[in-house]
Coordinates of C-alpha atoms in Angstrom, one line a residue:
M1 CA 97.5 161.8 141.0
C2 CA 94.7 161.9 138.4
S3 CA 91.5 163.3 139.6
V4 CA 89.4 162.0 136.8
R5 CA 87.4 158.9 137.4
L6 CA 87.1 156.8 134.3
G7 CA 84.0 154.9 133.6
D8 CA 83.4 151.5 132.0
P9 CA 86.8 149.9 131.1
L10 CA 85.4 148.7 127.9
H11 CA 84.8 152.4 127.0
S12 CA 88.3 153.6 128.0
A13 CA 91.2 153.2 125.7
L14 CA 93.5 153.6 128.7
F15 CA 92.4 150.1 129.8
N16 CA 95.5 148.9 128.3
D17 CA 99.0 147.7 129.1
L18 CA 101.8 150.4 128.8
Y19 CA 103.9 148.2 126.3
Q20 CA 100.9 148.3 123.9
L21 CA 101.2 152.2 123.8
R22 CA 105.0 152.0 123.5
M23 CA 104.8 149.6 120.5
A24 CA 102.1 151.7 118.9
A25 CA 104.5 154.8 119.4
A26 CA 107.4 152.8 117.7
Y27 CA 105.1 151.7 114.8
E28 CA 104.2 155.2 114.3
A29 CA 107.7 156.6 114.5
E30 CA 108.9 153.8 111.9
G31 CA 106.1 154.6 109.6
M32 CA 104.6 151.1 110.0
R33 CA 100.9 151.3 108.9
G34 CA 100.4 148.0 107.2
E35 CA 97.6 145.6 107.8
A36 CA 98.2 143.1 110.6
V37 CA 96.4 140.0 111.4
F38 CA 96.2 138.8 115.1
E39 CA 94.6 135.6 116.3
L40 CA 93.4 134.8 119.8
F41 CA 94.0 131.1 121.0
F42 CA 95.0 129.1 124.0
R43 CA 97.8 126.7 124.2
Q44 CA 96.6 124.1 126.6
L45 CA 93.5 123.3 128.6
P46 CA 93.5 123.8 132.3
E47 CA 93.8 120.5 134.3
H48 CA 90.7 118.4 134.2
R49 CA 89.2 120.3 131.5
N50 CA 88.4 118.5 128.1
Y51 CA 87.1 121.6 126.2
L52 CA 86.5 125.4 126.4
V53 CA 83.4 127.3 125.6
A54 CA 84.0 130.4 123.7
A55 CA 82.4 133.5 125.3
G56 CA 83.0 137.3 125.6
L57 CA 82.5 138.3 121.9
A58 CA 79.7 140.6 122.8
D59 CA 82.0 142.7 125.0
V60 CA 84.9 142.6 122.5
L61 CA 82.7 144.1 119.8
D62 CA 81.4 146.9 122.1
C63 CA 85.1 147.6 123.0
L64 CA 86.1 147.9 119.4
E65 CA 83.2 149.9 118.3
N66 CA 83.9 152.4 121.1
F67 CA 87.6 152.4 121.0
Q68 CA 88.7 156.0 121.5
F69 CA 91.1 158.1 123.7
Q70 CA 89.1 160.7 125.5
D71 CA 90.6 164.2 126.2
Q72 CA 91.3 163.6 129.9
E73 CA 93.0 160.3 129.0
L74 CA 95.2 162.1 126.5
D75 CA 96.1 164.7 129.2
Y76 CA 97.1 161.9 131.5
L77 CA 99.5 160.4 128.9
R78 CA 100.9 163.9 128.2
A79 CA 101.7 164.2 131.9
Q80 CA 103.7 160.9 131.9
N81 CA 106.3 162.5 129.6
Q82 CA 106.8 159.2 127.9
F83 CA 105.5 160.0 124.5
A84 CA 106.1 162.5 121.7
P85 CA 103.5 165.2 121.4
E86 CA 102.8 164.3 117.9
F87 CA 102.1 160.6 118.9
I88 CA 99.6 161.8 121.6
D89 CA 97.9 163.9 118.8
R90 CA 97.8 160.9 116.7
L91 CA 96.2 158.8 119.4
A92 CA 93.3 161.5 119.5
T93 CA 92.4 160.3 115.9
V94 CA 92.6 156.6 116.6
R95 CA 89.4 154.4 116.0
F96 CA 89.1 150.7 115.3
T97 CA 88.6 150.4 111.6
G98 CA 89.4 146.7 111.1
D99 CA 87.7 143.4 110.5
V100 CA 86.9 140.7 112.9
D101 CA 86.0 137.0 112.3
A102 CA 85.2 134.7 115.4
C103 CA 83.7 131.5 116.6
P104 CA 80.2 132.3 117.8
E105 CA 79.6 132.5 121.5
G106 CA 79.0 129.0 122.9
T107 CA 81.3 127.2 120.5
I108 CA 83.2 124.3 121.8
V109 CA 86.9 125.0 121.1
F110 CA 90.2 123.2 121.8
P111 CA 93.9 124.1 122.1
H112 CA 95.7 126.1 119.4
E113 CA 92.3 126.8 117.5
P114 CA 91.8 130.6 116.9
L115 CA 88.8 131.7 118.7
L116 CA 89.0 135.2 117.2
Q117 CA 90.9 137.0 114.5
I118 CA 91.5 140.7 114.0
R119 CA 92.6 142.3 110.7
A120 CA 93.5 146.0 111.0
P121 CA 96.3 148.6 110.7
I122 CA 99.0 147.4 113.1
L123 CA 98.7 150.3 115.4
E124 CA 94.9 149.6 115.9
A125 CA 95.4 145.9 116.2
Q126 CA 98.0 146.2 118.7
L127 CA 96.2 148.7 120.9
V128 CA 93.1 146.5 121.5
E129 CA 94.9 143.3 122.5
T130 CA 94.6 144.0 126.2
C131 CA 90.8 144.5 126.1
V132 CA 90.2 141.6 123.7
L133 CA 92.2 139.0 125.7
N134 CA 90.8 140.2 129.0
Q135 CA 87.1 139.7 128.0
V136 CA 87.5 136.5 126.1
H137 CA 89.9 134.8 128.6
Y138 CA 87.6 135.4 131.5
Q139 CA 84.3 134.8 130.1
S140 CA 85.4 131.6 128.2
L141 CA 87.0 130.1 131.3
L142 CA 83.8 130.8 133.4
A143 CA 81.5 129.5 130.6
A144 CA 83.5 126.2 130.5
K145 CA 83.3 126.0 134.3
A146 CA 79.5 126.6 134.3
A147 CA 79.2 124.0 131.4
R148 CA 80.7 121.3 133.6
V149 CA 78.5 122.2 136.5
V150 CA 75.4 122.0 134.2
T151 CA 76.5 118.6 133.0
A152 CA 76.9 117.2 136.5
A153 CA 73.6 118.7 137.6
E154 CA 72.0 116.6 134.6
A155 CA 68.3 117.6 134.4
C156 CA 68.3 119.8 137.6
P157 CA 68.1 123.4 137.1
L158 CA 71.3 125.4 138.1
F159 CA 71.4 129.0 139.4
D160 CA 74.4 131.4 139.6
F161 CA 74.8 132.5 143.3
G162 CA 78.4 133.8 143.1
S163 CA 78.1 137.7 143.0
R164 CA 79.1 138.3 146.5
R165 CA 82.4 136.4 146.1
A166 CA 83.3 137.3 142.5
H167 CA 86.4 139.3 142.0
G168 CA 84.7 142.6 141.5
A169 CA 81.3 143.8 140.4
E170 CA 82.0 143.6 136.7
A171 CA 83.4 140.1 137.1
A172 CA 80.1 139.1 138.9
L173 CA 77.9 140.4 136.0
K174 CA 80.1 138.7 133.2
A175 CA 80.1 135.5 135.3
A176 CA 76.3 135.5 135.5
R177 CA 76.0 135.9 131.7
A178 CA 78.6 133.3 130.9
A179 CA 76.9 130.8 133.3
Y180 CA 73.5 131.5 131.6
L181 CA 75.2 131.0 128.2
A182 CA 76.5 127.6 129.3
G183 CA 73.1 126.4 130.5
A184 CA 72.4 127.9 134.0
V185 CA 68.6 128.9 134.2
G186 CA 69.2 132.1 136.0
S187 CA 71.2 134.2 138.5
S188 CA 70.7 135.9 141.8
N189 CA 72.2 139.1 140.5
V190 CA 69.4 141.6 139.8
L191 CA 71.6 143.9 137.8
A192 CA 72.6 141.0 135.5
G193 CA 69.0 140.2 135.2
M194 CA 68.3 143.8 133.9
R195 CA 71.4 144.0 131.8
F196 CA 71.2 140.7 130.0
G197 CA 67.6 139.8 130.3
L198 CA 68.3 136.8 132.7
P199 CA 65.7 135.2 134.9
I200 CA 66.6 136.2 138.5
F201 CA 66.1 134.0 141.5
G202 CA 66.3 134.5 145.2
T203 CA 65.4 132.9 148.6
M204 CA 66.3 134.2 151.9
A205 CA 69.4 134.5 154.1
H206 CA 70.0 133.0 157.6
S207 CA 70.1 136.6 158.9
Y208 CA 66.4 136.9 158.1
V209 CA 65.5 134.0 160.4
Q210 CA 68.1 135.1 163.0
A211 CA 66.5 138.6 163.2
H212 CA 63.3 137.1 164.3
D213 CA 62.8 135.7 167.9
D214 CA 61.0 132.7 166.4
E215 CA 61.9 130.7 163.4
M216 CA 58.3 129.7 162.7
A217 CA 57.3 133.3 162.7
A218 CA 60.1 134.2 160.3
L219 CA 59.0 131.5 157.8
E220 CA 55.4 132.4 158.1
N221 CA 55.9 136.1 157.7
F222 CA 58.1 135.6 154.5
A223 CA 55.6 133.2 153.0
N224 CA 52.8 135.6 153.5
L225 CA 54.6 138.2 151.8
F226 CA 56.2 136.0 149.0
P227 CA 53.7 133.0 148.7
Q228 CA 55.4 131.1 145.9
T229 CA 58.8 131.3 147.6
T230 CA 61.7 129.1 148.7
L231 CA 62.1 128.8 152.5
L232 CA 65.5 128.3 154.0
V233 CA 65.2 125.5 156.7
D234 CA 68.8 125.0 158.1
T235 CA 69.5 128.1 160.2
Y236 CA 69.1 126.1 163.4
D237 CA 68.2 122.5 162.8
T238 CA 67.5 121.5 159.2
L239 CA 64.9 118.8 159.9
R240 CA 63.0 120.8 162.5
G241 CA 63.0 123.6 159.8
V242 CA 61.3 121.1 157.5
D243 CA 58.8 120.2 160.1
K244 CA 58.0 123.8 160.5
V245 CA 57.3 124.2 156.9
I246 CA 55.0 121.2 157.0
E247 CA 53.3 122.9 160.0
L248 CA 53.1 126.1 158.1
A249 CA 51.3 124.2 155.1
R250 CA 48.8 122.7 157.7
R251 CA 48.1 126.2 159.0
Q252 CA 47.7 127.8 155.5
G253 CA 45.7 125.0 153.9
D254 CA 44.9 125.9 150.4
A255 CA 46.6 129.2 150.7
F256 CA 49.9 127.4 151.0
Q257 CA 52.0 128.0 147.8
V258 CA 55.5 127.6 148.9
R259 CA 57.4 126.0 146.0
A260 CA 60.6 124.7 147.7
I261 CA 62.8 124.4 150.6
R262 CA 66.6 125.2 150.6
L263 CA 69.2 123.3 152.3
D264 CA 72.6 125.0 152.6
S265 CA 74.6 122.9 155.1
G266 CA 75.3 119.5 156.5
D267 CA 75.0 116.1 154.8
L268 CA 73.0 117.4 151.8
A269 CA 72.3 113.8 150.4
A270 CA 71.0 112.3 153.7
L271 CA 69.2 115.5 154.6
S272 CA 67.4 115.7 151.3
K273 CA 66.2 112.2 151.5
E274 CA 64.7 112.6 155.0
A275 CA 63.3 116.1 154.0
R276 CA 61.7 114.4 150.9
A277 CA 60.2 111.6 152.9
R278 CA 58.7 114.0 155.4
L279 CA 57.3 116.4 152.8
D280 CA 55.8 113.5 150.9
A281 CA 54.2 112.0 154.0
A282 CA 52.6 115.3 154.6
G283 CA 51.2 115.4 151.1
L284 CA 53.7 118.1 150.1
V285 CA 54.8 116.1 147.0
D286 CA 55.0 119.3 144.9
V287 CA 57.5 121.1 147.3
K288 CA 60.9 120.9 145.7
I289 CA 64.2 120.6 147.5
F290 CA 66.9 123.2 146.5
A291 CA 70.5 123.0 147.6
S292 CA 73.4 125.3 147.9
G293 CA 76.5 125.8 150.1
G294 CA 80.2 125.2 148.6
L295 CA 78.9 123.3 145.7
D296 CA 80.8 122.5 142.4
E297 CA 80.5 119.9 139.7
Y298 CA 82.2 117.2 141.8
R299 CA 80.1 117.7 144.9
I300 CA 76.9 117.6 142.6
R301 CA 78.0 114.5 140.9
D302 CA 78.7 112.9 144.3
L303 CA 75.2 113.8 145.5
H304 CA 73.7 112.4 142.4
V305 CA 75.6 109.1 142.9
A306 CA 74.4 109.1 146.5
G307 CA 70.8 109.3 145.3
A308 CA 70.2 112.8 146.9
A309 CA 66.6 114.0 146.6
I310 CA 67.6 117.3 145.2
D311 CA 65.7 119.2 142.6
G312 CA 67.9 122.2 141.9
Y313 CA 71.1 123.8 142.8
G314 CA 72.6 127.2 143.6
V315 CA 76.3 127.5 142.8
G316 CA 78.4 130.4 143.9
T317 CA 82.1 130.9 144.7
N318 CA 83.5 127.7 143.1
M319 CA 81.9 128.5 139.7
V320 CA 82.2 132.3 139.7
V321 CA 86.0 132.2 140.2
S322 CA 86.6 128.9 138.5
Q323 CA 88.2 127.9 141.6
D324 CA 90.0 124.8 140.4
A325 CA 91.2 126.6 137.2
P326 CA 91.2 130.3 137.5
A327 CA 93.5 131.0 134.6
M328 CA 94.8 129.6 131.4
D329 CA 97.5 130.3 128.8
M330 CA 95.6 132.3 126.2
A331 CA 97.5 134.5 123.8
Y332 CA 96.9 137.2 121.0
K333 CA 99.6 136.7 118.3
L334 CA 100.6 138.2 115.2
V335 CA 100.3 135.8 112.2
E336 CA 100.6 138.3 109.2
Y337 CA 102.0 141.8 108.6
D338 CA 101.6 143.7 105.4
G339 CA 100.7 140.7 103.5
R340 CA 103.6 138.6 104.7
P341 CA 103.5 135.6 107.2
R342 CA 104.7 135.9 110.7
I343 CA 105.6 133.3 113.4
K344 CA 106.9 133.0 116.9
L345 CA 109.6 130.3 117.5
S346 CA 110.0 130.5 121.2
A347 CA 110.4 127.1 123.0
T348 CA 107.0 125.7 123.9
K349 CA 105.2 128.7 122.3
A350 CA 105.7 128.4 118.5
T351 CA 102.8 129.6 116.4
Y352 CA 101.7 129.0 112.8
P353 CA 101.6 131.9 110.2
W354 CA 98.8 133.3 108.1
K355 CA 95.3 133.9 108.8
K356 CA 93.3 130.7 109.5
Q357 CA 89.9 129.0 109.4
V358 CA 89.1 125.9 111.6
F359 CA 87.0 123.0 110.1
R360 CA 85.0 120.7 112.3
A361 CA 84.1 117.2 111.0
I362 CA 80.9 115.9 112.5
V363 CA 79.9 112.2 112.0
D364 CA 76.7 110.5 113.2
G365 CA 75.9 113.7 115.3
R366 CA 79.2 113.8 117.0
M367 CA 82.4 116.0 116.5
V368 CA 85.2 113.7 115.4
R369 CA 88.1 115.9 114.3
D370 CA 89.0 119.7 114.0
T371 CA 91.4 120.9 111.1
I372 CA 93.3 124.1 111.5
A373 CA 93.9 125.4 107.9
G374 CA 94.9 128.5 106.0
A375 CA 92.0 130.9 105.4
G376 CA 92.1 130.0 101.8
E377 CA 92.2 126.3 102.1
A378 CA 89.1 124.0 101.3
C379 CA 88.7 121.3 103.9
T380 CA 86.1 118.9 105.0
G381 CA 83.8 119.9 107.8
Q382 CA 82.0 123.0 109.2
P383 CA 84.0 126.3 109.2
L384 CA 83.9 127.7 112.8
F385 CA 85.0 131.4 112.1
Q386 CA 82.2 133.7 111.1
P387 CA 82.4 137.4 110.0
V388 CA 81.2 139.5 112.9
M389 CA 82.8 143.1 112.2
R390 CA 83.6 144.8 109.0
G391 CA 85.4 148.3 108.8
G392 CA 84.9 148.8 112.5
Q393 CA 81.2 148.0 112.6
R394 CA 79.5 144.9 113.8
L395 CA 77.6 143.0 111.2
P396 CA 73.8 142.8 111.8
E397 CA 74.0 139.1 112.1
A398 CA 77.2 139.1 114.3
L399 CA 75.5 138.5 117.8
P400 CA 72.4 136.4 118.0
A401 CA 70.2 137.2 121.1
L402 CA 71.6 135.6 124.3
E403 CA 68.7 133.0 124.2
Q404 CA 69.9 131.9 120.7
A405 CA 73.5 131.8 121.8
R406 CA 72.5 129.6 124.8
E407 CA 70.6 127.1 122.5
Y408 CA 73.5 127.0 120.2
A409 CA 75.8 126.2 123.2
R410 CA 73.5 123.5 124.4
R411 CA 73.6 122.0 120.9
Q412 CA 77.4 122.3 120.7
R413 CA 77.6 120.2 124.0
E414 CA 75.4 117.6 122.5
L415 CA 78.0 117.1 119.7
L416 CA 80.8 116.3 122.1
P417 CA 81.9 112.6 122.3
P418 CA 80.8 111.3 125.7
P419 CA 84.3 111.0 127.1
L420 CA 84.8 114.6 126.7
L421 CA 81.6 115.3 128.8
S422 CA 83.3 113.5 131.8
L423 CA 84.5 115.6 134.8
E424 CA 87.9 113.7 134.5
P425 CA 90.4 114.2 131.7
A426 CA 89.6 112.1 128.7
A427 CA 91.9 109.2 128.2
T428 CA 92.3 110.5 124.5
P429 CA 92.2 114.3 123.9
Y430 CA 90.0 115.5 121.1
P431 CA 91.9 115.4 117.8
V432 CA 93.0 118.7 116.3
V433 CA 95.3 118.5 113.2
V434 CA 97.1 121.1 111.2
T435 CA 97.0 121.0 107.4
P436 CA 100.2 120.0 105.5
W437 CA 100.2 123.5 103.8
L438 CA 100.3 125.4 107.1
Q439 CA 103.0 122.8 108.4
R440 CA 105.1 123.6 105.3
E441 CA 104.7 127.3 105.6
R442 CA 105.8 127.3 109.2
D443 CA 108.9 125.0 108.3
Q444 CA 109.9 127.3 105.5
L445 CA 109.7 130.5 107.7
R446 CA 111.6 128.5 110.3
A447 CA 114.3 127.7 107.9

């Protein structure tokens, strides 16, 4: 057993699959030190998805800049008796020295389009695959899910409430950031607020009300301590809870500052309409109605169709684990080695050779077609790849502030054709074409 507790996986080169290390050892034994080009892409969208949102680049660059085997990690590898001593010594000197081009975070992307491209000596480029794929896959999947929920919520603010049921603490933080990038207005996770500068939001749990002998006392005490709070009204009987908030307003008079009530169960559409009617009749027209409890984009859409009087949503489990599409077929594939093209011809998994660029054609404020081209080709449209790292160091302009990335993601969604914003699969998928030159190159290699 290893007694050393490793820290952040992003800062541990052992956050890796064993076969990456075995391939690296083989490259070293064979003297293969040429430059490799790897590209990260996904083969198909999950069911009911019309697009993906690129995310995770910030963590990828952090991983690459800090890639290094620590002494205790090298000791662990020696103890496995799987690698030659000279290879372990070689690992002690490995740092990432390559270049990275990528789509900015928040970019809308489609199948087979590279999200990220790494150019580095093949040993380095191989050893970073696990971390790169891990970060981009999860965060892009979550950002796409959150974007759908934001679209369904229309103008109503959306908050991430998913930390307690996320698949681990680090996953909860990344989900909070991805949701904010995609348009959520904040998170319940306080650490995410500190780490990423997110607005934080919280109401109260049913346990607080249950801990008191009297519901009215619980609501009043909480409002006295946090005057501009949101009060949870469905612990026992939702509409009686609403009436108690109205009674609290009567008692406090001008001192009453409660901003909202929260509904967490039952027929949210019907309850919100009745709650709104009672609040308005009591003159509490400025008190908002916030809803939570097992929500996703479909339930929110249905609430809007039903005319629910809801002003904001807290979405947890379904968003933070992307419950209807928890994974997708994302891959990190070699497209060049030592200046020569490389392809994969496996059935259903064939790739195109050479490093690439993606060009997006925009007409009348809508994206109409993407073209996957060789990196040296000139095509119509906006290039999606931007340089973000050179010589193992991120470029100053590589990562805009999260607020800027969030605004960029919003503008990207505005460019989508309306059918792609639907929660159902578009009748016609977004067109992505490959240039004739790339087609010929693959055909020649195949021959």
